Tab-separated table of C-alpha atoms in Angstrom:
chain	number	residue	atom	x	y	z
V	1	MET	CA	0.000	0.000	0.000
V	2	ARG	CA	2.847	2.411	0.819
V	3	LEU	CA	4.329	1.972	-2.696
V	4	ALA	CA	0.933	2.399	-4.323
V	5	ARG	CA	0.350	5.646	-2.437
V	6	ALA	CA	3.834	6.964	-3.312
V	7	GLU	CA	3.604	6.236	-7.016
V	8	THR	CA	1.767	8.682	-9.270
V	9	ARG	CA	-0.210	7.644	-12.318
V	10	ARG	CA	2.328	9.355	-14.581
V	11	GLN	CA	5.208	7.469	-12.946
V	12	PHE	CA	3.359	4.169	-13.330
V	13	LEU	CA	2.690	4.768	-17.028
V	14	ARG	CA	6.304	5.781	-17.635
V	15	ARG	CA	7.603	2.706	-15.834
V	16	SER	CA	5.270	0.401	-17.729
V	17	GLN	CA	6.963	1.322	-21.014
V	18	MET	CA	10.477	1.094	-19.577
V	19	GLY	CA	10.402	-2.397	-18.094
V	20	LEU	CA	12.169	-5.615	-19.031
V	21	GLY	CA	11.196	-5.265	-22.687
V	22	ALA	CA	13.000	-1.916	-23.020
V	23	ILE	CA	16.055	-3.265	-21.201
V	24	ALA	CA	16.144	-6.326	-23.457
V	25	LEU	CA	15.769	-4.148	-26.567
V	26	ALA	CA	18.653	-1.907	-25.452
V	27	GLY	CA	20.820	-4.993	-25.032
V	28	LEU	CA	19.863	-6.471	-28.409
V	29	THR	CA	20.479	-3.234	-30.284
V	30	GLY	CA	23.790	-2.508	-28.539
V	31	SER	CA	22.532	0.786	-27.167
V	32	THR	CA	25.192	3.517	-27.121
V	33	ARG	CA	23.380	5.678	-24.600
V	34	ALA	CA	25.841	6.928	-22.032
V	35	GLY	CA	25.707	7.195	-18.296
V	36	GLY	CA	22.307	5.689	-17.535
V	37	GLU	CA	20.558	7.115	-20.602
V	38	ALA	CA	19.230	3.668	-21.531
V	39	ASP	CA	17.285	3.722	-18.271
V	40	ALA	CA	16.087	7.272	-18.780
V	41	ALA	CA	14.370	7.027	-22.161
V	42	PRO	CA	12.759	4.438	-24.441
V	43	ALA	CA	14.343	3.470	-27.754
V	44	ILE	CA	13.745	6.167	-30.404
V	45	PRO	CA	13.009	5.068	-33.997
V	46	ARG	CA	15.718	6.253	-36.388
V	47	ARG	CA	15.889	6.791	-40.113
V	48	PRO	CA	18.961	6.649	-42.345
V	49	ALA	CA	21.157	9.575	-41.307
V	50	LYS	CA	23.633	11.771	-43.163
V	51	ALA	CA	25.112	13.207	-39.948
V	52	LYS	CA	26.188	11.848	-36.572
V	53	SER	CA	27.002	15.003	-34.626
V	54	VAL	CA	26.514	18.777	-34.505
V	55	ILE	CA	28.798	21.685	-33.646
V	56	TYR	CA	26.593	24.753	-33.224
V	57	LEU	CA	28.389	28.134	-33.223
V	58	HIS	CA	25.951	30.639	-31.755
V	59	MET	CA	26.888	34.316	-32.004
V	60	SER	CA	24.845	35.597	-29.085
V	61	GLY	CA	23.331	39.003	-29.725
V	62	GLY	CA	22.411	38.772	-33.399
V	63	PRO	CA	25.139	39.504	-35.983
V	64	PRO	CA	24.249	42.216	-38.542
V	65	GLN	CA	23.670	40.326	-41.784
V	66	GLN	CA	23.943	43.490	-43.908
V	67	ASP	CA	27.583	43.850	-42.827
V	68	LEU	CA	28.541	40.193	-43.259
V	69	PHE	CA	26.591	38.220	-45.877
V	70	ASP	CA	23.625	40.174	-47.236
V	71	TYR	CA	24.970	42.687	-49.770
V	72	LYS	CA	22.562	45.561	-50.478
V	73	PRO	CA	23.905	48.191	-52.922
V	74	LEU	CA	20.607	50.113	-52.825
V	75	LEU	CA	20.858	50.380	-49.055
V	76	ASN	CA	24.347	51.838	-49.438
V	77	LYS	CA	23.021	54.284	-52.020
V	78	HIS	CA	20.414	55.601	-49.569
V	79	HIS	CA	22.774	55.653	-46.565
V	80	MET	CA	21.636	58.190	-43.942
V	81	GLU	CA	18.496	59.116	-45.853
V	82	PRO	CA	15.171	59.047	-43.941
V	83	CYS	CA	13.632	55.581	-43.823
V	84	PRO	CA	10.662	55.049	-46.187
V	85	GLU	CA	7.391	55.029	-44.268
V	86	GLU	CA	6.394	51.623	-45.676
V	87	LEU	CA	9.278	50.001	-43.800
V	88	LEU	CA	7.971	51.388	-40.495
V	89	LYS	CA	4.251	50.782	-40.836
V	90	GLY	CA	3.020	48.221	-38.304
V	91	GLN	CA	6.550	47.432	-37.102
V	92	ARG	CA	7.809	47.153	-33.524
V	93	PHE	CA	11.416	47.843	-32.618
V	94	ALA	CA	13.264	47.231	-29.400
V	95	PHE	CA	14.895	50.693	-29.313
V	96	ILE	CA	14.340	52.695	-32.518
V	97	LYS	CA	12.091	55.711	-32.036
V	98	GLY	CA	10.552	58.072	-34.558
V	99	ARG	CA	11.687	57.981	-38.168
V	100	PRO	CA	15.206	56.534	-38.376
V	101	LYS	CA	17.743	56.891	-41.180
V	102	MET	CA	18.832	54.113	-43.498
V	103	LEU	CA	22.191	52.525	-42.730
V	104	GLY	CA	24.467	51.177	-45.437
V	105	THR	CA	27.476	49.065	-44.594
V	106	PRO	CA	30.949	50.575	-44.115
V	107	HIS	CA	32.543	47.274	-45.218
V	108	LYS	CA	33.517	46.161	-48.720
V	109	PHE	CA	31.683	43.236	-50.299
V	110	ALA	CA	32.806	40.854	-53.049
V	111	ARG	CA	31.875	37.428	-54.370
V	112	ARG	CA	33.915	34.716	-52.653
V	113	GLY	CA	34.752	31.158	-53.593
V	114	GLU	CA	33.729	29.229	-56.676
V	115	SER	CA	30.121	29.487	-55.492
V	116	GLY	CA	30.321	33.279	-55.684
V	117	GLN	CA	28.852	33.946	-52.244
V	118	TRP	CA	28.580	37.610	-51.340
V	119	MET	CA	30.666	38.305	-48.233
V	120	SER	CA	32.224	41.359	-46.620
V	121	ASP	CA	35.962	41.792	-46.232
V	122	ILE	CA	35.929	41.366	-42.433
V	123	GLN	CA	35.749	37.543	-42.714
V	124	PRO	CA	38.763	36.726	-44.931
V	125	ASN	CA	39.440	33.252	-43.520
V	126	LEU	CA	35.836	32.098	-43.717
V	127	ALA	CA	35.824	33.270	-47.339
V	128	GLU	CA	38.437	30.589	-48.074
V	129	VAL	CA	36.071	27.782	-47.014
V	130	ILE	CA	32.726	29.345	-47.915
V	131	ASP	CA	32.202	26.749	-50.675
V	132	GLU	CA	31.662	24.158	-47.934
V	133	THR	CA	28.589	25.992	-46.614
V	134	THR	CA	24.921	26.486	-47.338
V	135	VAL	CA	24.225	30.185	-46.734
V	136	ILE	CA	20.600	30.883	-45.795
V	137	ARG	CA	19.815	34.581	-46.215
V	138	SER	CA	16.105	34.216	-45.498
V	139	MET	CA	15.893	32.955	-41.919
V	140	ILE	CA	12.902	34.343	-40.021
V	141	THR	CA	11.899	34.192	-36.372
V	142	THR	CA	8.930	35.273	-34.261
V	143	GLU	CA	10.938	37.005	-31.510
V	144	PHE	CA	12.761	40.356	-31.382
V	145	ASN	CA	14.243	40.286	-27.867
V	146	HIS	CA	17.340	38.256	-27.060
V	147	ALA	CA	16.235	35.755	-24.403
V	148	PRO	CA	12.950	34.711	-26.071
V	149	ALA	CA	14.671	34.551	-29.476
V	150	GLU	CA	17.491	32.346	-28.150
V	151	LEU	CA	15.006	30.109	-26.339
V	152	PHE	CA	13.001	29.811	-29.561
V	153	MET	CA	16.124	28.940	-31.548
V	154	PHE	CA	17.335	26.276	-29.115
V	155	THR	CA	14.175	24.888	-27.498
V	156	GLY	CA	11.518	25.593	-30.116
V	157	SER	CA	9.590	27.812	-27.689
V	158	PRO	CA	10.168	31.435	-26.585
V	159	ARG	CA	9.269	30.519	-22.996
V	160	ASN	CA	11.330	28.823	-20.305
V	161	GLY	CA	10.712	25.151	-19.615
V	162	GLY	CA	11.420	23.608	-23.003
V	163	ALA	CA	14.125	21.069	-23.754
V	164	ALA	CA	17.284	22.301	-25.475
V	165	MET	CA	18.159	21.185	-28.995
V	166	GLY	CA	21.228	19.351	-27.723
V	167	SER	CA	19.108	17.588	-25.100
V	168	TRP	CA	16.583	16.510	-27.741
V	169	ILE	CA	19.314	15.146	-29.986
V	170	THR	CA	21.105	13.216	-27.244
V	171	TYR	CA	17.728	11.917	-26.048
V	172	GLY	CA	17.169	10.582	-29.561
V	173	LEU	CA	20.684	9.402	-30.412
V	174	GLY	CA	22.675	9.095	-27.185
V	175	SER	CA	26.450	9.440	-27.129
V	176	GLU	CA	28.984	7.176	-28.787
V	177	ASN	CA	31.353	7.523	-25.825
V	178	ARG	CA	30.077	6.264	-22.478
V	179	ASP	CA	32.814	8.216	-20.651
V	180	LEU	CA	31.763	11.609	-22.016
V	181	PRO	CA	28.444	13.470	-21.948
V	182	GLY	CA	26.471	13.473	-25.167
V	183	PHE	CA	25.856	17.243	-24.984
V	184	VAL	CA	28.686	19.679	-24.158
V	185	VAL	CA	28.471	23.480	-23.852
V	186	MET	CA	31.318	26.017	-23.948
V	187	ILE	CA	31.127	29.787	-23.434
V	188	SER	CA	33.260	32.658	-24.734
V	189	GLY	CA	32.841	36.412	-24.878
V	190	GLY	CA	32.968	36.971	-21.135
V	191	THR	CA	29.448	35.961	-20.089
V	192	ASP	CA	26.608	33.501	-20.613
V	193	PRO	CA	24.222	34.095	-23.520
V	194	THR	CA	21.185	36.216	-22.688
V	195	GLY	CA	18.917	33.168	-22.610
V	196	GLY	CA	21.054	31.747	-19.793
V	197	LYS	CA	21.461	28.131	-18.817
V	198	ALA	CA	17.926	27.373	-20.017
V	199	LEU	CA	19.549	27.105	-23.459
V	200	TRP	CA	21.181	23.821	-22.431
V	201	SER	CA	18.524	22.609	-20.007
V	202	PRO	CA	16.791	19.242	-20.579
V	203	GLY	CA	13.471	20.854	-19.640
V	204	PHE	CA	10.874	18.108	-19.350
V	205	LEU	CA	13.273	15.431	-20.631
V	206	PRO	CA	15.119	13.256	-18.083
V	207	GLY	CA	17.938	15.149	-16.373
V	208	ILE	CA	20.672	12.921	-17.837
V	209	PHE	CA	20.275	14.884	-21.098
V	210	GLN	CA	21.343	18.173	-19.498
V	211	GLY	CA	24.118	19.941	-21.393
V	212	VAL	CA	27.413	19.796	-19.487
V	213	GLN	CA	29.271	23.114	-19.426
V	214	CYS	CA	33.034	22.673	-19.869
V	215	ARG	CA	35.740	25.261	-19.238
V	216	THR	CA	39.267	25.710	-20.563
V	217	VAL	CA	40.607	27.391	-17.414
V	218	GLY	CA	40.629	25.626	-14.048
V	219	ASP	CA	38.530	22.505	-13.573
V	220	PRO	CA	37.032	21.526	-16.951
V	221	VAL	CA	33.731	20.671	-15.232
V	222	LEU	CA	32.796	22.214	-11.891
V	223	TYR	CA	32.270	19.872	-8.926
V	224	VAL	CA	33.342	16.727	-10.804
V	225	GLY	CA	36.742	16.544	-9.086
V	226	ASP	CA	37.186	14.790	-5.739
V	227	PRO	CA	37.284	16.891	-2.553
V	228	LYS	CA	40.667	17.285	-0.902
V	229	GLY	CA	41.649	14.145	1.005
V	230	MET	CA	39.357	11.839	-0.991
V	231	THR	CA	40.995	9.243	-3.224
V	232	ARG	CA	39.428	7.778	-6.341
V	233	GLU	CA	38.890	4.524	-4.426
V	234	ASP	CA	37.078	6.456	-1.666
V	235	ARG	CA	34.928	8.116	-4.322
V	236	ARG	CA	34.072	4.724	-5.830
V	237	ARG	CA	32.983	3.339	-2.447
V	238	THR	CA	30.924	6.487	-1.790
V	239	LEU	CA	29.159	6.199	-5.152
V	240	ASP	CA	28.469	2.506	-4.596
V	241	ALA	CA	26.764	3.345	-1.300
V	242	LEU	CA	24.769	6.175	-2.937
V	243	ASP	CA	23.757	3.843	-5.764
V	244	ARG	CA	22.381	1.310	-3.285
V	245	LEU	CA	20.385	4.022	-1.488
V	246	ASN	CA	19.062	5.404	-4.783
V	247	GLU	CA	18.103	1.931	-5.981
V	248	ILE	CA	16.059	1.434	-2.806
V	249	GLU	CA	14.423	4.817	-3.418
V	250	ALA	CA	13.679	3.873	-7.035
V	251	ARG	CA	12.084	0.567	-6.031
V	252	GLU	CA	9.928	2.191	-3.352
V	253	HIS	CA	8.757	5.277	-5.203
V	254	GLY	CA	9.349	4.607	-8.896
V	255	ASP	CA	10.514	8.137	-9.704
V	256	PRO	CA	12.483	7.966	-12.996
V	257	GLU	CA	14.561	10.956	-11.878
V	258	THR	CA	16.114	8.696	-9.227
V	259	LEU	CA	17.437	6.480	-12.016
V	260	THR	CA	18.686	9.612	-13.738
V	261	ARG	CA	20.565	10.595	-10.570
V	262	ILE	CA	22.320	7.222	-10.524
V	263	GLY	CA	23.343	7.688	-14.151
V	264	GLN	CA	24.609	11.207	-13.503
V	265	TYR	CA	26.793	10.108	-10.589
V	266	GLU	CA	28.293	7.292	-12.631
V	267	LEU	CA	28.935	9.517	-15.658
V	268	ALA	CA	30.569	12.140	-13.422
V	269	PHE	CA	32.892	9.459	-12.013
V	270	ARG	CA	33.969	8.344	-15.485
V	271	MET	CA	34.362	11.964	-16.606
V	272	GLN	CA	37.020	12.529	-13.936
V	273	ALA	CA	39.438	10.582	-16.130
V	274	SER	CA	38.085	11.278	-19.619
V	275	VAL	CA	37.341	15.028	-19.546
V	276	PRO	CA	40.799	16.347	-18.529
V	277	ASP	CA	42.307	14.347	-21.391
V	278	VAL	CA	39.939	15.568	-24.092
V	279	MET	CA	40.039	19.179	-22.813
V	280	ASP	CA	43.830	19.419	-22.982
V	281	VAL	CA	44.489	21.182	-26.294
V	282	GLY	CA	48.193	21.142	-25.441
V	283	ARG	CA	48.193	17.585	-26.784
V	284	GLU	CA	47.622	18.954	-30.298
V	285	PRO	CA	50.531	19.554	-32.717
V	286	GLN	CA	51.845	23.113	-32.824
V	287	ALA	CA	50.697	23.483	-36.434
V	288	ILE	CA	47.088	22.764	-35.412
V	289	LEU	CA	47.248	25.234	-32.530
V	290	GLU	CA	48.517	27.913	-34.890
V	291	GLU	CA	45.878	27.128	-37.486
V	292	TYR	CA	43.103	27.720	-34.944
V	293	GLY	CA	44.905	30.475	-33.069
V	294	ALA	CA	44.478	28.371	-29.911
V	295	VAL	CA	46.628	28.803	-26.798
V	296	PRO	CA	46.721	25.959	-24.236
V	297	GLY	CA	45.270	27.051	-20.909
V	298	ALA	CA	43.536	30.129	-22.327
V	299	ALA	CA	39.825	30.868	-22.385
V	300	SER	CA	38.909	31.744	-25.968
V	301	PHE	CA	36.579	30.992	-28.839
V	302	ALA	CA	39.588	29.585	-30.736
V	303	ASN	CA	40.269	27.050	-27.970
V	304	ASN	CA	36.586	26.141	-27.901
V	305	CYS	CA	36.525	25.461	-31.651
V	306	LEU	CA	39.508	23.133	-31.354
V	307	LEU	CA	37.909	21.421	-28.367
V	308	ALA	CA	34.693	20.993	-30.356
V	309	ARG	CA	36.623	19.000	-32.962
V	310	ARG	CA	38.269	16.902	-30.248
V	311	LEU	CA	34.880	16.196	-28.676
V	312	VAL	CA	33.026	15.086	-31.823
V	313	GLU	CA	36.071	13.048	-32.768
V	314	ARG	CA	35.514	11.111	-29.530
V	315	GLY	CA	31.802	10.556	-30.073
V	316	VAL	CA	30.141	13.530	-28.362
V	317	ARG	CA	26.859	14.099	-30.148
V	318	PHE	CA	26.172	17.832	-29.744
V	319	VAL	CA	28.720	20.569	-28.992
V	320	GLN	CA	27.293	24.027	-28.401
V	321	LEU	CA	29.588	27.071	-28.530
V	322	PHE	CA	28.076	30.333	-27.298
V	323	ASP	CA	30.060	33.489	-28.097
V	324	TRP	CA	28.633	36.604	-26.508
V	325	GLY	CA	29.074	40.163	-27.815
V	326	TRP	CA	27.289	40.435	-31.187
V	327	ASP	CA	24.634	42.962	-30.131
V	328	CYS	CA	25.717	45.802	-32.433
V	329	HIS	CA	23.416	48.655	-31.364
V	330	GLY	CA	25.937	51.437	-31.965
V	331	THR	CA	25.333	53.086	-28.590
V	332	SER	CA	29.111	53.386	-28.088
V	333	ALA	CA	32.440	52.470	-29.655
V	334	GLY	CA	32.115	49.131	-27.853
V	335	ASN	CA	29.212	47.891	-29.985
V	336	ASP	CA	29.246	49.743	-33.305
V	337	ILE	CA	29.533	48.224	-36.793
V	338	VAL	CA	32.494	50.346	-37.921
V	339	GLU	CA	35.215	49.531	-35.376
V	340	PHE	CA	33.837	46.924	-32.986
V	341	LEU	CA	32.271	44.486	-35.468
V	342	PRO	CA	35.559	43.887	-37.368
V	343	LYS	CA	37.300	43.194	-34.037
V	344	LYS	CA	34.590	40.705	-33.095
V	345	CYS	CA	34.834	38.995	-36.483
V	346	LYS	CA	38.608	38.722	-36.095
V	347	GLU	CA	38.112	36.710	-32.875
V	348	VAL	CA	36.021	34.045	-34.612
V	349	ASP	CA	36.956	34.130	-38.308
V	350	ARG	CA	40.239	32.211	-38.122
V	351	PRO	CA	39.102	29.428	-35.743
V	352	ILE	CA	35.835	28.824	-37.624
V	353	ALA	CA	37.683	28.410	-40.920
V	354	ALA	CA	40.231	26.159	-39.198
V	355	LEU	CA	37.454	24.029	-37.723
V	356	ILE	CA	35.889	23.415	-41.127
V	357	ARG	CA	39.243	22.610	-42.762
V	358	ASP	CA	40.281	20.359	-39.870
V	359	LEU	CA	37.024	18.394	-39.900
V	360	LYS	CA	37.300	17.936	-43.654
V	361	ARG	CA	40.932	16.729	-43.480
V	362	ARG	CA	39.972	14.117	-40.909
V	363	GLY	CA	36.968	12.877	-42.851
V	364	LEU	CA	34.624	14.204	-40.175
V	365	LEU	CA	32.868	16.990	-42.078
V	366	ASP	CA	30.696	14.551	-44.005
V	367	GLU	CA	29.182	13.321	-40.736
V	368	THR	CA	29.370	16.517	-38.652
V	369	ILE	CA	27.015	19.466	-39.110
V	370	VAL	CA	28.555	22.866	-38.334
V	371	VAL	CA	26.034	25.693	-37.861
V	372	TRP	CA	26.767	29.415	-37.497
V	373	GLY	CA	24.229	32.104	-36.688
V	374	GLY	CA	22.512	34.356	-34.167
V	375	GLU	CA	19.012	34.485	-32.723
V	376	PHE	CA	17.689	37.167	-35.101
V	377	GLY	CA	18.900	39.802	-37.571
V	378	ARG	CA	19.457	43.554	-37.496
V	379	THR	CA	17.600	46.485	-38.993
V	380	SER	CA	18.550	48.239	-42.212
V	381	MET	CA	18.125	51.489	-40.268
V	382	ASN	CA	20.547	53.200	-37.898
V	383	GLU	CA	19.394	52.914	-34.288
V	384	ALA	CA	20.866	56.232	-33.023
V	385	ARG	CA	19.584	55.561	-29.511
V	386	GLY	CA	19.717	58.690	-27.376
V	387	GLY	CA	21.256	60.644	-30.254
V	388	SER	CA	24.345	58.392	-30.477
V	389	THR	CA	26.683	59.249	-33.346
V	390	PHE	CA	28.023	55.694	-33.521
V	391	LEU	CA	26.545	53.457	-36.190
V	392	GLY	CA	24.554	50.404	-35.177
V	393	ARG	CA	21.445	48.385	-35.886
V	394	ASP	CA	18.412	47.434	-33.793
V	395	HIS	CA	16.935	43.950	-33.374
V	396	HIS	CA	15.086	42.598	-36.412
V	397	PRO	CA	13.207	39.261	-36.490
V	398	HIS	CA	11.979	39.466	-40.080
V	399	CYS	CA	15.182	38.311	-41.786
V	400	PHE	CA	18.634	37.124	-40.831
V	401	THR	CA	21.459	34.985	-42.191
V	402	LEU	CA	22.575	31.579	-40.945
V	403	TRP	CA	24.937	29.099	-42.564
V	404	ALA	CA	25.500	25.366	-42.164
V	405	ALA	CA	28.265	23.097	-43.434
V	406	GLY	CA	28.770	19.354	-43.656
V	407	GLY	CA	26.530	16.520	-42.526
V	408	GLY	CA	24.354	16.513	-45.636
V	409	PHE	CA	23.886	20.247	-46.160
V	410	LYS	CA	24.340	21.367	-49.762
V	411	ALA	CA	27.876	22.738	-50.166
V	412	GLY	CA	28.273	26.000	-52.062
V	413	ALA	CA	24.550	26.772	-51.997
V	414	ALA	CA	22.724	30.037	-51.350
V	415	VAL	CA	19.097	29.811	-50.239
V	416	GLY	CA	16.613	32.659	-49.994
V	417	ALA	CA	16.964	36.409	-50.473
V	418	THR	CA	15.835	39.631	-48.877
V	419	ASP	CA	14.394	42.708	-50.583
V	420	GLU	CA	16.623	45.422	-52.050
V	421	LEU	CA	16.906	47.232	-48.717
V	422	GLY	CA	17.461	44.046	-46.680
V	423	SER	CA	14.392	44.648	-44.535
V	424	SER	CA	12.148	41.674	-45.348
V	425	ILE	CA	12.332	38.332	-47.110
V	426	ALA	CA	11.691	38.333	-50.842
V	427	VAL	CA	12.354	34.669	-51.701
V	428	ASP	CA	12.099	31.342	-49.829
V	429	PRO	CA	11.621	32.203	-46.144
V	430	VAL	CA	13.104	29.603	-43.772
V	431	PRO	CA	11.377	29.714	-40.361
V	432	VAL	CA	13.340	28.575	-37.314
V	433	HIS	CA	11.197	25.459	-36.924
V	434	ASP	CA	11.898	24.459	-40.544
V	435	PHE	CA	15.616	24.669	-39.903
V	436	GLN	CA	15.274	22.620	-36.710
V	437	ALA	CA	13.252	20.005	-38.605
V	438	THR	CA	15.930	19.794	-41.301
V	439	LEU	CA	18.656	19.355	-38.692
V	440	LEU	CA	16.785	16.470	-37.026
V	441	HIS	CA	16.084	14.891	-40.406
V	442	LEU	CA	19.778	14.879	-41.339
V	443	LEU	CA	20.559	13.216	-37.992
V	444	GLY	CA	18.125	10.397	-38.766
V	445	LEU	CA	15.315	11.563	-36.447
V	446	ASP	CA	11.803	12.147	-37.780
V	447	PRO	CA	11.044	15.711	-36.588
V	448	PHE	CA	7.292	15.118	-36.793
V	449	THR	CA	7.055	11.911	-34.743
V	450	PHE	CA	10.052	12.579	-32.470
V	451	ARG	CA	8.228	13.758	-29.358
V	452	TYR	CA	7.882	13.541	-25.593
V	453	PRO	CA	4.640	13.692	-23.563
V	454	ASP	CA	4.472	16.623	-21.119
V	455	GLN	CA	1.655	18.797	-19.757
V	456	GLY	CA	-0.939	16.981	-21.825
V	457	LEU	CA	0.855	17.653	-25.130
V	458	GLN	CA	3.148	15.670	-27.378
V	459	GLN	CA	6.072	18.083	-27.138
V	460	ARG	CA	8.475	18.428	-30.070
V	461	LEU	CA	11.560	20.540	-30.751
V	462	ILE	CA	9.680	21.980	-33.732
V	463	GLY	CA	6.661	22.887	-31.605
V	464	VAL	CA	3.251	21.259	-31.497
V	465	GLU	CA	1.776	23.236	-34.408
V	466	GLU	CA	1.454	21.910	-37.940
V	467	GLY	CA	2.921	23.461	-41.088
V	468	VAL	CA	6.615	22.814	-40.374
V	469	LYS	CA	8.692	21.418	-43.263
V	470	VAL	CA	11.971	19.633	-43.799
V	471	ARG	CA	13.737	21.921	-46.266
V	472	LYS	CA	14.938	19.710	-49.090
V	473	ASP	CA	16.465	22.793	-50.803
V	474	LEU	CA	19.109	22.820	-48.044
V	475	ILE	CA	20.066	19.155	-48.433
V	476	ALA	CA	22.649	17.724	-50.821
């Protein structure tokens, strides 16, 4: 009677689909789920996949597409002229007031690579590998503030509580290395992204699919190391005792999160040996360090790019790099498009190009998707907040640029276009949910049936609404 009272209906239904049959199936299929993940989720149907892993390079703040990829000669022609009224009608802006002036780019554009992609001159290294990418100039989102837009990009919902993209993918595919987490997060730019740690939260999924934040300075993972005076043997005995207590708890109350806790403890124990090894970029040849611009022991985007390659090489499924500082409002010299944006591009341009070349040399680019982008775009008008004389752009959800390389994306392709002033999409809009669906499809997961029951809904990364599409025009 005590067990019956302690167990909820939801726990009973979950346990009924995760019994001996699920355990037997995991054994027969040689499940690669790491650290207790086989206990935390049922087997997920898979389709033939073009990709095995993802490295997602998120430029937190929203890079200005008009200064990087979306060349607009007419916008340059009308630089500092009053904005046409039709571009303002019915529009909401985060900071622009009144009638702003149009803002051309101060940077020189040219066609790059054999594919002839338009790019500005502040990304010279990326220009050398641009033929490996699919450049989407017609991304569109529903959000125009940072946190909701980042949540929408990475959880499929602008509200807190959803499961992160990396959590969804490791829930569906697991990790190929039982000694490393399936989902790793690294931060550069001096602070977390605006959306915070919710961007790598498992949400309603079992906690084992939480993104693990790794660092290049100090302990790679906080709180994984043993306390002073505790040996690895002591730690093993402690974990064995905790496991026995948690197993009793699981039998009595049937809470699946107890099983998750066991898996997390065991994974943390194995990570004590595996993570310091994989996070030591000093093991790389000097030529590789120079190619990325990486410095052992430093905290930088360059180090994180090299670590991303080392992680996917060892079977980590999803590596998320957040680089903060792309919010180019032009309120000061520290966030304008004339001086600051080129400096920001210089920090990431060399390591991104090196990452793509390195993956290709090692035969990993064919099975690894590399994504670059922000959470939204920027206006074609100058913000001039508070009368600032620095040049910058406000938030703009109606069009932005994102590119993807490898893993089945069409190399050397350009998809979509904006109007002549770069203010709205003219051809082939690609909503965020369509891009998410395409990513899942390339990883062998059906975005429409890949779901998880929560709050009375069949939750999906692509949202519960209909009308989402896998974009075949992005796929090779």
